[in-house]
PDB file of C-alpha atoms and ligand atoms in Angstrom:
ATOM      1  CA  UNK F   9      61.438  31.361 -18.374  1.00 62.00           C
ATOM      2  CA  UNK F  10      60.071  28.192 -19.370  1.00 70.00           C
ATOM      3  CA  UNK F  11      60.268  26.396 -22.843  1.00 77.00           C
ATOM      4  CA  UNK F  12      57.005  26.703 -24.535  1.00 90.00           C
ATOM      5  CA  UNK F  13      55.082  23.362 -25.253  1.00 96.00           C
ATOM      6  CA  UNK F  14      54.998  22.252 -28.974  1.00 97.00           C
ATOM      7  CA  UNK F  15      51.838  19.966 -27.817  1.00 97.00           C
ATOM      8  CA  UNK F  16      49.597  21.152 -25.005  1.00 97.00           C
ATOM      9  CA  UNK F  17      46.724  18.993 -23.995  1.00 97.00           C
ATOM     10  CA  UNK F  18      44.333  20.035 -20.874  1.00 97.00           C
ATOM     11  CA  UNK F  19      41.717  17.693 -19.741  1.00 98.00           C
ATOM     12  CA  UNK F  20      41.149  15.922 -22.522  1.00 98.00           C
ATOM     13  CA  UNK F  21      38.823  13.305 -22.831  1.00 98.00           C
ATOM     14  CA  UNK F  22      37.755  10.651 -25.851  1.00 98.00           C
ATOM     15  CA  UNK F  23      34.784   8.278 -25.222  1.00 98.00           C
ATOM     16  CA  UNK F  24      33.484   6.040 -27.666  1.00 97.00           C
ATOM     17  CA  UNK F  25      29.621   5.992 -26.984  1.00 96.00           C
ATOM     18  CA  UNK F  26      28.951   5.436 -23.268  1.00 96.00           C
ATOM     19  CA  UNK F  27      33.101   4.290 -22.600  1.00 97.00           C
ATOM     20  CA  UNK F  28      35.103   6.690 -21.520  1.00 98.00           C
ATOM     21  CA  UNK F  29      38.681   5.566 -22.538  1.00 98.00           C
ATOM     22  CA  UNK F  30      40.449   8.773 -21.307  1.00 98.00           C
ATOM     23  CA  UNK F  31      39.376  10.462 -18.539  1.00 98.00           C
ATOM     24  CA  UNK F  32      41.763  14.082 -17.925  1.00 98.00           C
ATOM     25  CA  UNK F  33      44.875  14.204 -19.405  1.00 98.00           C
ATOM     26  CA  UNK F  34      47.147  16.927 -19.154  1.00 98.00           C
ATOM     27  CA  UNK F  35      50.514  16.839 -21.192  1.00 98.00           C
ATOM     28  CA  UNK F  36      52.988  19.396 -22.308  1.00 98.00           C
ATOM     29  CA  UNK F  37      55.680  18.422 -24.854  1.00 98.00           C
ATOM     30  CA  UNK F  38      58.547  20.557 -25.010  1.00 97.00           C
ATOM     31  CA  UNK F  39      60.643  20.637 -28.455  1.00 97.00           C
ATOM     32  CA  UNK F  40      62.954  18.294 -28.466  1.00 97.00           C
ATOM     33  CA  UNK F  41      61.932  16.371 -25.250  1.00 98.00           C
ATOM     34  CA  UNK F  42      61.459  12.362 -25.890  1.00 98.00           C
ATOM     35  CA  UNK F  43      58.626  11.176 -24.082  1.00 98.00           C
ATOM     36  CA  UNK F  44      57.588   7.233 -23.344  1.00 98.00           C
ATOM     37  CA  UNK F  45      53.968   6.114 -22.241  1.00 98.00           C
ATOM     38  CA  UNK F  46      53.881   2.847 -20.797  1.00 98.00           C
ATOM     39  CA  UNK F  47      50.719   1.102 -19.450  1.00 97.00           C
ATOM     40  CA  UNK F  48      48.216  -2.299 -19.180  1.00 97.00           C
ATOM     41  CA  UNK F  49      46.249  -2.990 -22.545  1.00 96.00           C
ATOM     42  CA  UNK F  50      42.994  -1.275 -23.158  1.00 97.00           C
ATOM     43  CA  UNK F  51      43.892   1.680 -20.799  1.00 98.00           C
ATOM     44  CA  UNK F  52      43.980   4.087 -23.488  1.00 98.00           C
ATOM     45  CA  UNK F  53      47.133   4.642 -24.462  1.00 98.00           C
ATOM     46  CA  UNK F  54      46.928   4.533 -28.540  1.00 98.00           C
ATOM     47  CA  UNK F  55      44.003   6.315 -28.045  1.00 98.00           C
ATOM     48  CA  UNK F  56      45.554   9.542 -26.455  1.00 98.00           C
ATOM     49  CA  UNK F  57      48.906   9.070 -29.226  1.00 98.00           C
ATOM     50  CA  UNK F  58      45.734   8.971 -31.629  1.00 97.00           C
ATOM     51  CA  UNK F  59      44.583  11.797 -30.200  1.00 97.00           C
ATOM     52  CA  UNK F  60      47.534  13.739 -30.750  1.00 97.00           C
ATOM     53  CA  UNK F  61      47.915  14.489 -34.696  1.00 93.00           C
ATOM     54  CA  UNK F  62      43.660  14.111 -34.365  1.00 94.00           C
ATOM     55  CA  UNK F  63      43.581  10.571 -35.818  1.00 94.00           C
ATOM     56  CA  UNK F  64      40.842  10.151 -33.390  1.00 95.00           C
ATOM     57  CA  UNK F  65      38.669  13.591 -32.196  1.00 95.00           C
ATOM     58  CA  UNK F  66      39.047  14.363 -28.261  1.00 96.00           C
ATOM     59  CA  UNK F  67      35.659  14.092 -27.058  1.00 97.00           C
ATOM     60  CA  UNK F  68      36.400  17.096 -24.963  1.00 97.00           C
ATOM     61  CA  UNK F  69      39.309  19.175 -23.624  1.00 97.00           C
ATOM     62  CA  UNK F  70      41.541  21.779 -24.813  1.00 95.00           C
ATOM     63  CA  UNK F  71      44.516  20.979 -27.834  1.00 95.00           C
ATOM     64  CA  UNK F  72      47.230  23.033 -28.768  1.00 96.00           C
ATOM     65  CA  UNK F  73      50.189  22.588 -31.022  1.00 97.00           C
ATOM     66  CA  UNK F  74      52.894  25.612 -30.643  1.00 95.00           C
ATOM     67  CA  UNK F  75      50.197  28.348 -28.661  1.00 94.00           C
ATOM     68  CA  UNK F  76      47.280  27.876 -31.926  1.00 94.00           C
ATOM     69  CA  UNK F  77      44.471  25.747 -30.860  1.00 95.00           C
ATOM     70  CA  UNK F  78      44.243  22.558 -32.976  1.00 95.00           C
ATOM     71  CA  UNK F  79      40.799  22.087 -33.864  1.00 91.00           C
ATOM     72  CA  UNK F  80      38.887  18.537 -35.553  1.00 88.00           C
ATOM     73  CA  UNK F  81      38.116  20.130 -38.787  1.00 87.00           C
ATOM     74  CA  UNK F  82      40.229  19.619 -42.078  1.00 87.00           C
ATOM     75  CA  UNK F  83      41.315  23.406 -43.049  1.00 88.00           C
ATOM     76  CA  UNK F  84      43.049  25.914 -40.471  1.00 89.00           C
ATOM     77  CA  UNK F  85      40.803  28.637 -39.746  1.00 88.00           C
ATOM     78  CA  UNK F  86      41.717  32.377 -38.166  1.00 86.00           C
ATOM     79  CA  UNK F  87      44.179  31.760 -35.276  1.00 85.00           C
ATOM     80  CA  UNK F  88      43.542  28.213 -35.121  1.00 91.00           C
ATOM     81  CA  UNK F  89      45.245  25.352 -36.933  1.00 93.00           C
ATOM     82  CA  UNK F  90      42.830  22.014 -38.621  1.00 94.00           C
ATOM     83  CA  UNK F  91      43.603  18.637 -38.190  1.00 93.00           C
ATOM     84  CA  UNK F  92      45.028  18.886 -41.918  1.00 92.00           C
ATOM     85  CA  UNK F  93      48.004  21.059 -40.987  1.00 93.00           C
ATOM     86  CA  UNK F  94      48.463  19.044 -37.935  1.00 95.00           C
ATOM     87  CA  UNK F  95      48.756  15.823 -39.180  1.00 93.00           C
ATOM     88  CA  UNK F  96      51.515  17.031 -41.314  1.00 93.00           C
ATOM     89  CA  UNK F  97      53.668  18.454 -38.239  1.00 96.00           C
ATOM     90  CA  UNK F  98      53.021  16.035 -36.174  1.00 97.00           C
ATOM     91  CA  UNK F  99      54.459  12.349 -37.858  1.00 96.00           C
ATOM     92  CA  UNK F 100      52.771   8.876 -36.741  1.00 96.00           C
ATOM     93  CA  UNK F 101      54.230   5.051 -37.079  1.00 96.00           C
ATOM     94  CA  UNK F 102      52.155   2.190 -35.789  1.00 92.00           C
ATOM     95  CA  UNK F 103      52.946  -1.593 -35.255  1.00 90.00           C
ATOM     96  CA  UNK F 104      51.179  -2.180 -38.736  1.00 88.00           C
ATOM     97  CA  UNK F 105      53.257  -0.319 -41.260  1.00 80.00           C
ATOM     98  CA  UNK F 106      50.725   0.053 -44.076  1.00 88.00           C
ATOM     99  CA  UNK F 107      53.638   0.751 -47.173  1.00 96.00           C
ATOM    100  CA  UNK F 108      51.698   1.241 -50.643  1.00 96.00           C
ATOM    101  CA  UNK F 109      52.326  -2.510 -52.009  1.00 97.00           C
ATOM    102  CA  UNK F 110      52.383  -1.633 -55.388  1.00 97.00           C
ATOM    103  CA  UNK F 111      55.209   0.853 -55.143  1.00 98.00           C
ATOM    104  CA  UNK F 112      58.848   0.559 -54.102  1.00 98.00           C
ATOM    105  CA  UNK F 113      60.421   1.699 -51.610  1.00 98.00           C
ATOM    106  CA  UNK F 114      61.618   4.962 -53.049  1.00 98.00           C
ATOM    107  CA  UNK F 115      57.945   5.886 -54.624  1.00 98.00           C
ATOM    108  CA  UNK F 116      56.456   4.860 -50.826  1.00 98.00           C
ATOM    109  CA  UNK F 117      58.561   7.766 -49.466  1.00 98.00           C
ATOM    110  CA  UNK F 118      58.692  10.601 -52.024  1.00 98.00           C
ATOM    111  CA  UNK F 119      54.672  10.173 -52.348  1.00 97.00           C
ATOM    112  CA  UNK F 120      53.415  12.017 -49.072  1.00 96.00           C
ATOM    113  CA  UNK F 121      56.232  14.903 -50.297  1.00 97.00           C
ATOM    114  CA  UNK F 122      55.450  15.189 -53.984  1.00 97.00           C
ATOM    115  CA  UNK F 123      51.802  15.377 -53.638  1.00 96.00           C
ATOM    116  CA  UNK F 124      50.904  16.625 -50.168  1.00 94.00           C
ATOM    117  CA  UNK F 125      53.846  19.294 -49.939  1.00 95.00           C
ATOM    118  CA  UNK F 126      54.090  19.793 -53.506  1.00 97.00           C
ATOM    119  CA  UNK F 127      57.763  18.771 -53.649  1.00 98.00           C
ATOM    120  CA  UNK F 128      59.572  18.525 -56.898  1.00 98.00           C
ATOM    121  CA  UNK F 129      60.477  15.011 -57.904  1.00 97.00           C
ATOM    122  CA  UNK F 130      64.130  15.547 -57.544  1.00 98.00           C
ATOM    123  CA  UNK F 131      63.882  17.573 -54.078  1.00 98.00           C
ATOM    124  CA  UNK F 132      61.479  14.138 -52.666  1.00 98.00           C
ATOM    125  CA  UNK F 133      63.942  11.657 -54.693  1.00 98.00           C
ATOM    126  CA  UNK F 134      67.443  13.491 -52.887  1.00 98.00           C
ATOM    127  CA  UNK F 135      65.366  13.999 -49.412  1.00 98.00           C
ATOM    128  CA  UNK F 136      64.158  10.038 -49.806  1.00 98.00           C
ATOM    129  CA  UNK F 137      67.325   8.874 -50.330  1.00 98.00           C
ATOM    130  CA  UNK F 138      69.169  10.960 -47.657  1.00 98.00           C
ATOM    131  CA  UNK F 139      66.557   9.367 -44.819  1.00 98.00           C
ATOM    132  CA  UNK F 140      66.371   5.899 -46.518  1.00 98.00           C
ATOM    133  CA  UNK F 141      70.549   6.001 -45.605  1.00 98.00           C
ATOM    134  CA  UNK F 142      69.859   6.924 -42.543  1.00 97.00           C
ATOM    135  CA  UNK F 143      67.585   4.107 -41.621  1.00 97.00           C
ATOM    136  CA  UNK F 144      70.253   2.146 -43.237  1.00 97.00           C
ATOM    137  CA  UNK F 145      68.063   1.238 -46.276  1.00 97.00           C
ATOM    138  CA  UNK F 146      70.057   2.889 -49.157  1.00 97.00           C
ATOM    139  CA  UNK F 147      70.468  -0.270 -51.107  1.00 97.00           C
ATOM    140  CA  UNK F 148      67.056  -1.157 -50.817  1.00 98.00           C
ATOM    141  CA  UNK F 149      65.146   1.929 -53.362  1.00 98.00           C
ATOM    142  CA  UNK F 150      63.999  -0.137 -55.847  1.00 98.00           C
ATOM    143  CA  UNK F 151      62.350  -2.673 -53.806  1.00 98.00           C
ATOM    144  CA  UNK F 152      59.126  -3.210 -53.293  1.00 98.00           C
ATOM    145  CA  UNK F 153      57.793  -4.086 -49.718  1.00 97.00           C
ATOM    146  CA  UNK F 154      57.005  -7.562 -50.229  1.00 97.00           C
ATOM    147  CA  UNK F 155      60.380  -8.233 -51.171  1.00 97.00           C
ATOM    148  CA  UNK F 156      61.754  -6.587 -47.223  1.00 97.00           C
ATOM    149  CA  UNK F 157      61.354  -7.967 -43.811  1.00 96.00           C
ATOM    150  CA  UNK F 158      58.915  -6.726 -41.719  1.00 95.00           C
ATOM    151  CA  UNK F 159      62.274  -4.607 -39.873  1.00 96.00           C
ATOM    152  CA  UNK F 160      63.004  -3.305 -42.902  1.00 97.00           C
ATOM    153  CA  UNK F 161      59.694  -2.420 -43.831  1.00 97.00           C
ATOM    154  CA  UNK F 162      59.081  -0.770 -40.387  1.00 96.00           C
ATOM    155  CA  UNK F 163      62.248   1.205 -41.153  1.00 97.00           C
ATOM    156  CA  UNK F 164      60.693   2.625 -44.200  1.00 98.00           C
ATOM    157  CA  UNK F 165      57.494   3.447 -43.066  1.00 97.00           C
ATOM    158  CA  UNK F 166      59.822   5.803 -40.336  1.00 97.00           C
ATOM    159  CA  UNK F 167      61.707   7.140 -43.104  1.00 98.00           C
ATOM    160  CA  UNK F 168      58.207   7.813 -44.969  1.00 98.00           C
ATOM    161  CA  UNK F 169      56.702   9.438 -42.144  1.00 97.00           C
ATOM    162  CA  UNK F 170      60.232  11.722 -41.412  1.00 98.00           C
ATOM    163  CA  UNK F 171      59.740  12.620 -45.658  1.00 98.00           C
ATOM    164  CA  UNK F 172      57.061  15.210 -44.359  1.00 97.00           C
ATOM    165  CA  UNK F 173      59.395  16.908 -41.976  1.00 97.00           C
ATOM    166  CA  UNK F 174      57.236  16.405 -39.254  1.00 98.00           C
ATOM    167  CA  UNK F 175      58.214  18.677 -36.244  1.00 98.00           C
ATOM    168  CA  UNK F 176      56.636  15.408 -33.926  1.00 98.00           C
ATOM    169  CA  UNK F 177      57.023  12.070 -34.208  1.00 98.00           C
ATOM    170  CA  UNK F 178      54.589   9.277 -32.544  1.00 98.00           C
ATOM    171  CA  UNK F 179      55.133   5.793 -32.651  1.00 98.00           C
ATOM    172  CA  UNK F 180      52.568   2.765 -31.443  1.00 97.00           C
ATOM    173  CA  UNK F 181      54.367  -0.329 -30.359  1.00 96.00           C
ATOM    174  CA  UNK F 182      56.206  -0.027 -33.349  1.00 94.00           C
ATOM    175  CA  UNK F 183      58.058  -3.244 -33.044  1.00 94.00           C
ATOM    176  CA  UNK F 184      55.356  -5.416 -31.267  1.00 93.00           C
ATOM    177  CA  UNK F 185      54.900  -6.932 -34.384  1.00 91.00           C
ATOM    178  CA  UNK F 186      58.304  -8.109 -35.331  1.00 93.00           C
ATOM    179  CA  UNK F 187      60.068 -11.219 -35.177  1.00 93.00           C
ATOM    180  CA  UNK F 188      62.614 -10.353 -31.765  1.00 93.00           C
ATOM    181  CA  UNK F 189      65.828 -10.260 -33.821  1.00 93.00           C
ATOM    182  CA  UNK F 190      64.351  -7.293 -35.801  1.00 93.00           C
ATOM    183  CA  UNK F 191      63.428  -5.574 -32.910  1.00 95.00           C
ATOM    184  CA  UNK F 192      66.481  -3.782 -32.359  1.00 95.00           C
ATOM    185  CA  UNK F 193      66.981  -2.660 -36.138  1.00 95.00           C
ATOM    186  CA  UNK F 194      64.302  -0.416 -35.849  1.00 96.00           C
ATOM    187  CA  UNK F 195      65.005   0.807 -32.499  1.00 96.00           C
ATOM    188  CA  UNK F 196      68.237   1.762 -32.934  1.00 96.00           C
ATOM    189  CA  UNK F 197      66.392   4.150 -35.928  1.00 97.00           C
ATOM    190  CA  UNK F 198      64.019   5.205 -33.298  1.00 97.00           C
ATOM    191  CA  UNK F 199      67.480   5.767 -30.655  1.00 97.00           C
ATOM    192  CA  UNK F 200      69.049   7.827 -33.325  1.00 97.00           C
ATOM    193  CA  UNK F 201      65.838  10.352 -34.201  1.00 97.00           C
ATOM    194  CA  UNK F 202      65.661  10.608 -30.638  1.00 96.00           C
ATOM    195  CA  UNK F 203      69.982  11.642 -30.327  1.00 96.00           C
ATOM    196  CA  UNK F 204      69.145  13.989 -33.533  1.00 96.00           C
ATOM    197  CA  UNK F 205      67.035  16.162 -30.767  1.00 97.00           C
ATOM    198  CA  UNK F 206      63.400  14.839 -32.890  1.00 98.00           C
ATOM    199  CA  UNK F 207      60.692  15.641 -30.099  1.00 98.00           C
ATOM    200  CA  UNK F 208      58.544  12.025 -29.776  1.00 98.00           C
ATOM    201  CA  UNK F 209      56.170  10.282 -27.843  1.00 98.00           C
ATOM    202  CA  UNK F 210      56.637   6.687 -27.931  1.00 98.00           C
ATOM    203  CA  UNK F 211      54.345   3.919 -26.530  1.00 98.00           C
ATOM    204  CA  UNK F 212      56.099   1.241 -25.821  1.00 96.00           C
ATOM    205  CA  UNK F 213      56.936  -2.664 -24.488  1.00 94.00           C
ATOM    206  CA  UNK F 214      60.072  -1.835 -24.472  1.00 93.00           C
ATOM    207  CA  UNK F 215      61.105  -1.464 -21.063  1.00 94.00           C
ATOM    208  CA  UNK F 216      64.632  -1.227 -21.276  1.00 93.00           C
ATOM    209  CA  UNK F 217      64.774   0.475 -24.329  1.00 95.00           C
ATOM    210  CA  UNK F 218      61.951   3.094 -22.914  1.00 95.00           C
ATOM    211  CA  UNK F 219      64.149   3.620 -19.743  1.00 94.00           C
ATOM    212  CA  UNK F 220      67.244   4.364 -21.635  1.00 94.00           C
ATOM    213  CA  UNK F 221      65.876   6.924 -24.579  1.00 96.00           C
ATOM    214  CA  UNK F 222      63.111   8.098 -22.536  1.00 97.00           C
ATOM    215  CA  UNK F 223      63.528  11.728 -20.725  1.00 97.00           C
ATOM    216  CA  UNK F 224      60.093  11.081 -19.100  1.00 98.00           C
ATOM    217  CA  UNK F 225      57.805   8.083 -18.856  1.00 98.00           C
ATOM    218  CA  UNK F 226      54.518   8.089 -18.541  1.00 98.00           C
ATOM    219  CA  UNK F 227      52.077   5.426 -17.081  1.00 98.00           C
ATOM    220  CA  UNK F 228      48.698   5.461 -18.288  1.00 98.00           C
ATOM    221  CA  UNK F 229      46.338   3.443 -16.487  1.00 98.00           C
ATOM    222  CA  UNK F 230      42.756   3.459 -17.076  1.00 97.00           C
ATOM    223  CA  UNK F 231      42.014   6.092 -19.193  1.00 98.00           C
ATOM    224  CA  UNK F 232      44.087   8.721 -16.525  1.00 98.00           C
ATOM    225  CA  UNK F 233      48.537   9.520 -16.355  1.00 98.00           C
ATOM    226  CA  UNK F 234      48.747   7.975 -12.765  1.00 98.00           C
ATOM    227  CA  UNK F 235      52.579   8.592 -12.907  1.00 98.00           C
ATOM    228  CA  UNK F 236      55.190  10.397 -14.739  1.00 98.00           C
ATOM    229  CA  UNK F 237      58.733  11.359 -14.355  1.00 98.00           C
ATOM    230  CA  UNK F 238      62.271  10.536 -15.431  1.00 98.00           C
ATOM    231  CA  UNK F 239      63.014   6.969 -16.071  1.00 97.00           C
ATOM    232  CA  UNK F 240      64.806   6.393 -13.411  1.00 94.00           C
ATOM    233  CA  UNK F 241      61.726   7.685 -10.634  1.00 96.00           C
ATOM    234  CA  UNK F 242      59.105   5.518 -12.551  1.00 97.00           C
ATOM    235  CA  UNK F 243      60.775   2.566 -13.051  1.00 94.00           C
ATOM    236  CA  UNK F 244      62.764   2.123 -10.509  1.00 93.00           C
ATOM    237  CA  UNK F 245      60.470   3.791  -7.926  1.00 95.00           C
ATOM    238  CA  UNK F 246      57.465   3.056  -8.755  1.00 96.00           C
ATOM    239  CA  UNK F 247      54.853   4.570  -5.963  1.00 96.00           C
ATOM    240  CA  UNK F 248      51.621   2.806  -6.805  1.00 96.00           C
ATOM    241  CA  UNK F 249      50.995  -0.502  -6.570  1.00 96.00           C
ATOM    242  CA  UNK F 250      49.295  -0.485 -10.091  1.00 96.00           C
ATOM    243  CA  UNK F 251      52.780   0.405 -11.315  1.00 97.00           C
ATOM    244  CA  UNK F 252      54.972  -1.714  -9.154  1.00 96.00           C
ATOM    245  CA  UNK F 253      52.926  -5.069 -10.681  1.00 96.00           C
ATOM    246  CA  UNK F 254      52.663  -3.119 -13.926  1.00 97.00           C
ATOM    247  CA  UNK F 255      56.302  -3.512 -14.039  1.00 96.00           C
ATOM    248  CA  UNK F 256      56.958  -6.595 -12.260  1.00 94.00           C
ATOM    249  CA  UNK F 257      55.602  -8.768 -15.750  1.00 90.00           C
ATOM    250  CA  UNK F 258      58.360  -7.296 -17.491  1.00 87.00           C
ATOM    251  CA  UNK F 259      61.255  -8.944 -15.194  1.00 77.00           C
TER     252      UNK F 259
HETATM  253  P1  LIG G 313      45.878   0.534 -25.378  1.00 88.15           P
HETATM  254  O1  LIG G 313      46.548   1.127 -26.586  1.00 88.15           O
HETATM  255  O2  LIG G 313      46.383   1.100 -24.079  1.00 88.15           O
HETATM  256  O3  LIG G 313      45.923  -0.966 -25.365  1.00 88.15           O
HETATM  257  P2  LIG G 313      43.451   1.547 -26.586  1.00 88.15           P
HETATM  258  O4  LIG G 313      43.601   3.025 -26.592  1.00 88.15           O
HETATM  259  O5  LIG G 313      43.693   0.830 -27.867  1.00 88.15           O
HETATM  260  O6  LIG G 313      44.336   0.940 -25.408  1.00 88.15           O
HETATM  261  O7  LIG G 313      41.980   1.170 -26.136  1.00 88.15           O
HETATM  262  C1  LIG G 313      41.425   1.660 -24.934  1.00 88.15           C
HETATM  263  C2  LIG G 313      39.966   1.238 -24.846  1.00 88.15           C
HETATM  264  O8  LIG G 313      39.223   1.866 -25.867  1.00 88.15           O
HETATM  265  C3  LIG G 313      39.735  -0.265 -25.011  1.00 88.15           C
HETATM  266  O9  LIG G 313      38.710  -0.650 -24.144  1.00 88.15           O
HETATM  267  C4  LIG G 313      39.287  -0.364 -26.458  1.00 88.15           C
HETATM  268  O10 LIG G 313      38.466  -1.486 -26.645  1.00 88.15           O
HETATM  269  C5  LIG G 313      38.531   0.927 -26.648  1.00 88.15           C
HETATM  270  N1  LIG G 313      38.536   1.413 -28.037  1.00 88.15           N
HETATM  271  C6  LIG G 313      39.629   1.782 -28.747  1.00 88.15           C
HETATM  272  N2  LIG G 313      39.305   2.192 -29.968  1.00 88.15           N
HETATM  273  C7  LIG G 313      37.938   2.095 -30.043  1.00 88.15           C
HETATM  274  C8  LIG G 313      36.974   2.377 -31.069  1.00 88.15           C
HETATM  275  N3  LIG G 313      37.338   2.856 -32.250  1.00 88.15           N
HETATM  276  N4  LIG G 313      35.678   2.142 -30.769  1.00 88.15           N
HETATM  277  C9  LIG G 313      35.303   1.670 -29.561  1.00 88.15           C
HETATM  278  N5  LIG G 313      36.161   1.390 -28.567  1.00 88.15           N
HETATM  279  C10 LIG G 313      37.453   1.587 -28.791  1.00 88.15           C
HETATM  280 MG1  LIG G 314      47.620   0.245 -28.126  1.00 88.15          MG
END
């Protein structure tokens, strides 16, 4: 028997007027599995993570998150689940991390709880404070985000996303816009989600880091997966040419 997919995409496509950014892509996640997409800039690889908790609408393909078709509109509908529902299963952290400014660090993580899932103030405040700890922020609650580094404030924006118990987390280039020495502050958070058996699809610079955490990488080039495998097949084996200079500007 094989595991069945928590994501399932079939020859999707997104175009933005007459540019066709993704082309056919096929992808099954299974639960738990850790997946990294590597590729050249501008071949479409935020826009297929975007994709995936329907930040951006597939122009055209097939979607489905565990068996129910995921469809663009807000509210689930008979045997199908809306982009609402899905973009509370499935998590998403960018390189930007977008914390609410005017509240601290605490109130920026109990906020997606208390008023999308309805959770009491004390269940948010004890769940907040349980992932804050383990993104190594405990001391840092009453802070507000202008007062953290931009690792520290990528670190809460994780732990705000993980508030919603997302069964799925995504994360775009994450640290591209750090200083270097807070690179590996956040992902050692992103090492540990993936240890704690979190299923995630990662886009990444991170070659080393992508090869190590990674069960399977996936290069996207042009709009189209042009190879996929385990880490050590991709990078270190690379059959295209694409791939093999891909990989060459990261030595
Ligand atoms: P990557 O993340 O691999 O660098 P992107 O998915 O961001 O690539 O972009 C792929 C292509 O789609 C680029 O040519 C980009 O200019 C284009 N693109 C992305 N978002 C939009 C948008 N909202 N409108 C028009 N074009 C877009
Ligand atoms: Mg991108």
């Amino acid at each position: 028997m094989t595991t069945p997919s928590i994501l399932s995409v079939r020859a999707l496509t997104k175009s933005y007027g007459e540019l066709e950014v993704l082309k056919g892509i096929d992808l099954d996640i299974t639960p738990g599995e850790v997946i990294a997409i590597i590729g050249p800039s501008g071949s479409g690889k935020s826009t297929f993570i975007r994709c995936l908790n329907m930040m951006e609408v597939p122009t055209s393909g097939s979607f489905k998150f565990r068996g129910s078709h995921v469809l663009p509109e807000f509210k689930d509908k008979a045997g199908t689940l809306g982009a609402g529902t899905l973009r509370r299963k499935v998590g998403m952290c960018f390189q930007h991390f977008n914390l609410f400014p005017h509240l601290t660090v605490l109130d920026n993580v109990t906020k997606g709880p208390r008023v999308v899932l309805k959770e009491s103030q004390v269940e948010a405040e004890a769940h907040a404070r349980a992932l804050l700890a383990k993104v190594g922020l405990a001391d840092k609650e009453n802070y507000y985000p202008s007062k953290l580094s931009g690792g520290q404030k990528q670190r809460v924006a994780i732990a705000r996303s993980l508030a919603m118990r997302p069964d799925v987390m995504l994360f775009d280039e994450v640290t591209s816009a750090l200083d270097p020495e807070l690179v590996s502050e956040v992902l050692q958070v992103v090492r540990d989600l993936a240890e704690g058996g979190m299923t995630m699809v990662l886009v990444t610079h991170e070659m080393a880091f992508a090869a190590d955490v990674a069960d399977r990488v996936i290069f996207i080039d042009n709009g189209v997966i042009a190879e996929q495998g385990p880490p050590q097949e991709v990078m270190h084996s690379p059959q295209s040419e694409r791939l093999q200079q891909f990989l060459q500007r990261f030595h």
